[in-house]
Amino acid sequence: MSILFANISTPQNITDFLPAAPAGWKIAMEDKMYDSKSLYDYIDGGAELYISYGMKEVISRFITNETRDEIRIEIFDMSESKNAFGVFTHTRTQNEGIHGQGSQYFPGTQIFWKDRFYVSIMATDENETIRSAIEDLASEISNKITTTGKMPDIVSLLPEENLTEDGCIYFHHYIWLNSYYYIANDNIFGIDKHTNAILAKYGSKENRHYLLCIEYANEEKSDSAYSVFKTQFLDQQSDETAMQIEDGSWLGGTTCGKYLICLFNAPSKTEINKLIGKITENIQR
Amino acid sequence: MKNSTLAAIGASLFFTSPMKIYGKSRQGNLSRVVLIRDKNILDENGNVNKALLEKMLDEGLVKLTGMKFREDAWAQIFKPNDVLGIKTNVWTHLPTPRELENLLKEKAIGMGVIPEKISINDRGVKNDPVFQKSTALINVRPMRTHNWSGVGSLLKNYITFAEDLPAYHPDSCADLAKLHNLPVTKGKTRLNILVMFTPLFHGVGPHHYNKKYVWNYYGLIMGFDPVAVDSTGLRILQAKRKEYFGEDQPLNPPAKHIMLADTRHKLGTADPGKIELIKLGWEEDLLI
């Protein structure tokens, strides 16, 4: 089966990971590759998510069976493992840990990440035959990717106590700042491809609070971001690093070296001090 | 954020407690929106009952226009000399129902519009002579979540009129309202219909569709103000997400283009406090 390159000048090795069609299935059409420019032609309205995480290219293969079920296999080369992990954290609601370095099955859809690759296997429907084929395909692709990647270091800074299981999202594009909680419309903290940001959920559903930690290139940038935080969220007449807002919740923030740390919707000032204290310890460790 | 009206509006539209933040509405300056539902509009296979659909459209339009009779209501929408573009949406997983497209065309013909001067189109509008010469547009599409603009909305539905699509992508499609001010669209939209039969309230995967995340809502939202209609649909989607996930689960990214259509572009109102929402039909699980 030949590969049709769509606006790609240098093919990459994601082709090596393409799985064979399981028994009873056949490849439906030519495989296709897309880069960040041609991705718009492929994913109607959805390309930006992958581009915002630094996608380099994607290969897609369609397979079909006698009953005309269809499965779409997509392997994204996200340039760096932190990006593959980031896209996964954006989409998953829990890590079932079956495939690659993190995976989740939704009805008719399997996603996982491994090394710098993010994989999506998606069917138009779901039945036992499809589920079994998706499982085989995911296993094969995961086995073919023989390398593993590192999660972004910033993830390891999160205090574990009261952290919601799989309740964090890693990103370096400001659009994802509001993933769990509305913080700001604009890129007030200067998040870009040179920063690493993580947003994490703490506490129970009834008592949810959100920790934002951003790693900048240097202290000057984190200080500057803190100034924005203070201007936008805190009482400028006071040196307090936390305050209670109209709805009764607390918010607070600080810097630790090149890191900006903020907590939103906290139940108390004590909780702010505790969480920020803990992550500061982790940074300084 | 302190001292930021925009932030307050954003928070209220995207998440909870909108009335509290917007404050009291200004009487006499409301955008009227009609939400009409019928639990029998779809059969067990998802097919649309055309007779019930016509009843919903007629009743909804009568309320929206304030007319007494349906003929008078439709006469507010279509004129015999109109060149009419019905801007639909053909997204594979959740297209505008064909029955609704055809019914709108029939209604227009019934009001005297010449069939040859009516076109139903989505991705081909730029090369469609009827759309290019149109005097009237109907904007009709289903609402769904979208992984860059927050939701696929009526505001976004005019994206296929754009010459340069990527120009509308920055800042999660913040300025989609501009699409309603293009020479080919400006001032032409006679009616906006957001289809809420089976909305998609959450997305998974590159192609952002999973049957697990649609539900039968059996509704249509109609209005003259696309921002108000979208804002109403968005609140229903947010409420469904909260019900499903058991906590506030904001759209990711937020559908800021709806708020900015109001605050930045002044195309209409996104403020629930300035929307007169008329609810008709089936009342169970309204979510709004």
Coordinates of C-alpha atoms in Angstrom, one line a residue, chain A:
Chain A
M1 CA 0.0 0.0 0.0
S2 CA 1.6 3.3 -1.1
I3 CA 1.4 6.4 1.0
L4 CA 0.0 9.7 -0.3
F5 CA 2.0 12.5 1.1
A6 CA -0.1 15.6 1.5
N7 CA 2.2 18.6 1.6
I8 CA 5.0 16.7 3.3
S9 CA 8.5 17.0 2.0
T10 CA 10.3 14.7 4.5
P11 CA 8.5 11.5 5.6
Q12 CA 9.1 10.6 9.2
N13 CA 9.2 7.2 10.9
I14 CA 5.6 7.2 12.1
T15 CA 5.0 5.0 9.0
D16 CA 7.0 2.3 10.9
F17 CA 4.3 2.1 13.5
L18 CA 1.3 1.5 11.2
P19 CA -0.4 -1.8 12.2
A20 CA -1.5 -4.6 9.8
A21 CA -5.2 -5.0 9.4
P22 CA -6.5 -7.6 11.9
A23 CA -8.0 -10.8 10.6
G24 CA -11.3 -10.0 8.8
W25 CA -10.3 -6.5 8.1
K26 CA -8.6 -4.8 5.2
I27 CA -7.0 -1.5 4.5
A28 CA -9.7 0.6 2.9
M29 CA -7.7 3.3 1.1
E30 CA -4.2 4.8 0.7
D31 CA -2.6 5.9 3.9
K32 CA -2.3 9.7 4.2
M33 CA 0.2 12.0 6.0
Y34 CA -0.4 15.6 7.0
D35 CA 1.8 18.2 8.5
S36 CA 0.7 21.2 10.6
K37 CA -0.3 23.1 7.5
S38 CA -2.3 20.4 5.7
L39 CA -3.9 19.1 8.9
Y40 CA -6.7 21.6 8.4
D41 CA -7.7 19.6 5.3
Y42 CA -7.9 16.5 7.3
I43 CA -9.5 17.3 10.6
D44 CA -12.4 19.5 10.1
G45 CA -12.2 22.2 12.7
G46 CA -10.0 20.2 15.1
A47 CA -6.5 20.7 13.8
E48 CA -5.6 23.5 16.2
L49 CA -5.6 21.4 19.3
Y50 CA -2.7 19.3 17.9
I51 CA -0.9 22.3 16.4
S52 CA -1.1 24.1 19.8
Y53 CA 0.8 21.1 21.2
G54 CA 3.5 21.3 18.6
M55 CA 2.4 18.5 16.2
K56 CA 4.9 17.8 13.5
E57 CA 2.9 15.3 11.4
V58 CA 0.2 12.6 11.5
I59 CA -0.4 9.5 9.5
S60 CA -3.8 8.0 9.1
R61 CA -5.0 4.6 7.9
F62 CA -8.5 3.4 7.4
I63 CA -9.5 -0.2 7.7
T64 CA -12.8 -1.8 7.0
N65 CA -14.5 -5.2 7.2
E66 CA -17.2 -7.1 5.4
T67 CA -20.0 -5.5 7.4
R68 CA -18.6 -2.1 6.4
D69 CA -17.5 -1.1 9.9
E70 CA -14.7 1.4 9.6
I71 CA -11.8 2.1 11.9
R72 CA -9.6 5.1 11.6
I73 CA -6.0 4.8 12.9
E74 CA -4.0 8.0 13.6
I75 CA -0.5 8.3 14.8
F76 CA 0.6 11.8 15.6
D77 CA 4.3 12.7 15.9
M78 CA 4.1 15.5 18.5
S79 CA 7.8 16.4 18.2
E80 CA 8.5 15.9 21.9
S81 CA 7.1 13.4 24.5
K82 CA 5.8 16.3 26.7
N83 CA 3.5 17.3 23.8
A84 CA 2.2 13.8 23.4
F85 CA 1.6 13.6 27.1
G86 CA -0.1 17.1 27.0
V87 CA -2.6 16.1 24.3
F88 CA -3.4 13.0 26.2
T89 CA -4.0 15.0 29.4
H90 CA -6.2 17.3 27.4
T91 CA -8.5 14.5 26.3
R92 CA -8.5 11.7 28.9
T93 CA -10.7 11.7 31.9
Q94 CA -8.8 8.8 33.5
N95 CA -5.6 6.9 32.7
E96 CA -6.5 3.3 32.4
G97 CA -2.8 2.5 31.8
I98 CA -3.4 -0.4 29.3
H99 CA -1.5 0.9 26.3
G100 CA 1.6 3.0 25.9
Q101 CA 2.5 5.3 28.7
G102 CA -1.1 6.2 29.4
S103 CA -4.4 5.2 27.7
Q104 CA -8.1 5.5 27.9
Y105 CA -10.9 3.7 26.0
F106 CA -14.1 5.5 25.2
P107 CA -16.9 3.7 23.4
G108 CA -15.4 3.1 19.9
T109 CA -12.3 5.1 20.6
Q110 CA -8.9 4.2 22.1
I111 CA -6.3 6.9 22.8
F112 CA -2.8 6.5 24.2
W113 CA 0.6 8.2 24.2
K114 CA 4.1 6.7 24.1
D115 CA 7.3 8.6 23.7
R116 CA 6.6 11.6 21.4
F117 CA 3.6 9.8 19.8
Y118 CA -0.1 10.3 20.4
V119 CA -2.3 7.6 19.0
S120 CA -6.1 7.6 18.3
I121 CA -8.0 4.6 17.0
M122 CA -11.6 5.5 16.3
A123 CA -14.5 3.5 14.9
T124 CA -17.7 4.8 13.5
D125 CA -19.6 2.4 15.7
E126 CA -19.0 0.0 18.5
N127 CA -19.5 -3.8 18.9
E128 CA -17.5 -6.8 20.1
T129 CA -15.7 -7.2 16.7
I130 CA -14.7 -3.5 16.6
R131 CA -13.7 -3.5 20.3
S132 CA -11.5 -6.6 19.7
A133 CA -9.9 -5.0 16.5
I134 CA -9.2 -1.7 18.3
E135 CA -7.6 -3.6 21.2
D136 CA -5.3 -5.6 18.7
L137 CA -4.4 -2.4 16.8
A138 CA -3.5 -0.5 20.0
S139 CA -1.4 -3.3 21.2
E140 CA 0.5 -3.6 18.0
I141 CA 1.2 0.1 17.6
S142 CA 2.3 0.3 21.2
N143 CA 4.7 -2.6 20.8
K144 CA 6.1 -1.1 17.6
I145 CA 7.0 2.1 19.4
T146 CA 9.9 0.7 21.3
T147 CA 11.0 3.9 23.0
T148 CA 9.4 5.7 25.9
G149 CA 9.4 9.4 26.7
K150 CA 9.6 11.5 29.7
M151 CA 6.7 13.4 31.2
P152 CA 7.3 17.1 31.7
D153 CA 9.3 17.7 34.9
I154 CA 6.6 20.1 36.1
V155 CA 4.2 17.3 36.7
S156 CA 6.4 15.8 39.4
L157 CA 6.1 19.1 41.3
L158 CA 2.4 18.6 42.0
P159 CA 1.7 17.9 45.7
E160 CA 0.0 14.4 45.8
E161 CA -2.3 14.9 48.8
N162 CA -5.9 15.6 47.7
L163 CA -4.8 15.7 44.0
T164 CA -7.7 14.4 41.9
E165 CA -6.7 11.2 40.2
D166 CA -5.7 12.0 36.6
G167 CA -6.9 15.6 37.3
C168 CA -4.2 17.6 35.6
I169 CA -3.6 19.0 32.2
Y170 CA -0.1 20.0 30.8
F171 CA 0.1 22.7 28.2
H172 CA 2.2 25.5 26.7
H173 CA -0.5 27.4 24.7
Y174 CA -2.6 29.9 26.7
I175 CA -5.9 28.7 25.2
W176 CA -5.9 25.8 27.6
L177 CA -5.6 28.0 30.7
N178 CA -9.3 27.7 31.4
S179 CA -9.4 24.0 31.0
Y180 CA -10.9 23.3 34.5
Y181 CA -11.8 26.8 35.7
Y182 CA -12.3 30.2 34.2
I183 CA -9.2 32.2 34.9
A184 CA -8.8 34.7 32.1
N185 CA -9.8 35.3 28.5
D186 CA -6.4 36.6 27.4
N187 CA -2.9 35.4 27.7
I188 CA -2.2 37.4 30.8
F189 CA 0.5 35.1 32.1
G190 CA 2.5 35.1 28.8
I191 CA 2.2 31.3 28.3
D192 CA 3.9 30.2 25.1
K193 CA 6.0 27.4 23.7
H194 CA 8.9 28.5 26.0
T195 CA 6.9 28.0 29.1
N196 CA 5.6 24.8 30.8
A197 CA 2.2 25.1 32.5
I198 CA 0.2 22.7 34.5
L199 CA -3.3 23.0 35.9
A200 CA -4.4 20.5 38.5
K201 CA -7.6 19.8 40.4
Y202 CA -7.6 19.3 44.1
G203 CA -10.2 18.3 46.7
S204 CA -13.6 16.6 46.2
K205 CA -16.2 17.7 43.6
E206 CA -18.0 19.7 46.3
N207 CA -14.7 21.4 47.4
R208 CA -12.8 21.7 44.2
H209 CA -9.8 24.0 43.9
Y210 CA -7.3 24.5 41.1
L211 CA -3.6 24.8 41.2
L212 CA -1.8 26.6 38.3
C213 CA 2.0 26.3 38.0
I214 CA 3.9 27.9 35.2
E215 CA 7.6 27.4 34.6
Y216 CA 9.2 30.4 32.8
A217 CA 12.7 30.7 31.2
N218 CA 13.9 32.8 34.1
E219 CA 12.9 34.6 37.4
E220 CA 12.4 37.9 35.7
K221 CA 9.6 36.4 33.7
S222 CA 7.9 34.7 36.6
D223 CA 8.1 37.9 38.6
S224 CA 6.5 39.8 35.8
A225 CA 3.7 37.2 35.6
Y226 CA 3.2 37.5 39.3
S227 CA 2.8 41.3 39.0
V228 CA 0.0 40.6 36.5
F229 CA -1.6 38.1 38.9
K230 CA -1.4 40.7 41.7
T231 CA -2.9 43.4 39.6
Q232 CA -5.7 41.3 38.2
F233 CA -6.6 39.2 41.2
L234 CA -5.3 40.6 44.5
D235 CA -5.7 43.7 46.6
Q236 CA -3.0 46.1 45.3
Q237 CA -3.1 48.1 48.5
S238 CA -2.0 45.1 50.5
D239 CA 1.0 42.8 50.6
E240 CA -1.3 39.8 51.2
T241 CA -0.6 37.0 48.7
A242 CA -4.1 35.7 49.1
M243 CA -7.6 37.1 49.3
Q244 CA -11.2 36.0 49.7
I245 CA -13.5 36.9 46.8
E246 CA -17.2 37.7 46.6
D247 CA -18.4 34.0 46.3
G248 CA -16.5 33.2 49.5
S249 CA -13.7 31.3 47.9
W250 CA -10.0 32.2 48.3
L251 CA -7.3 32.7 45.7
G252 CA -3.6 33.3 46.1
G253 CA -0.3 33.1 44.4
T254 CA 3.4 33.5 44.7
T255 CA 6.6 32.8 42.8
C256 CA 9.4 30.4 43.5
G257 CA 12.4 31.1 41.3
K258 CA 11.3 30.8 37.7
Y259 CA 7.9 29.4 38.7
L260 CA 4.6 31.2 39.1
I261 CA 2.2 29.3 41.4
C262 CA -1.5 30.3 41.8
L263 CA -4.4 28.7 43.5
F264 CA -8.1 29.4 42.7
N265 CA -11.4 28.6 44.3
A266 CA -9.7 27.4 47.5
P267 CA -11.9 26.8 50.6
S268 CA -9.6 28.7 52.9
K269 CA -6.4 30.7 53.2
T270 CA -5.0 27.8 55.1
E271 CA -5.4 25.5 52.1
I272 CA -3.7 28.1 49.9
N273 CA -0.7 28.3 52.3
K274 CA -0.6 24.5 52.6
L275 CA -0.7 23.7 48.8
I276 CA 1.6 26.6 47.8
G277 CA 4.0 25.7 50.6
K278 CA 4.1 22.1 49.5
I279 CA 4.7 22.8 45.8
T280 CA 7.4 25.4 46.8
E281 CA 9.1 22.6 48.8
N282 CA 8.9 20.3 45.8
I283 CA 10.5 23.0 43.6
Q284 CA 13.3 23.6 46.0
R285 CA 14.0 19.9 46.7

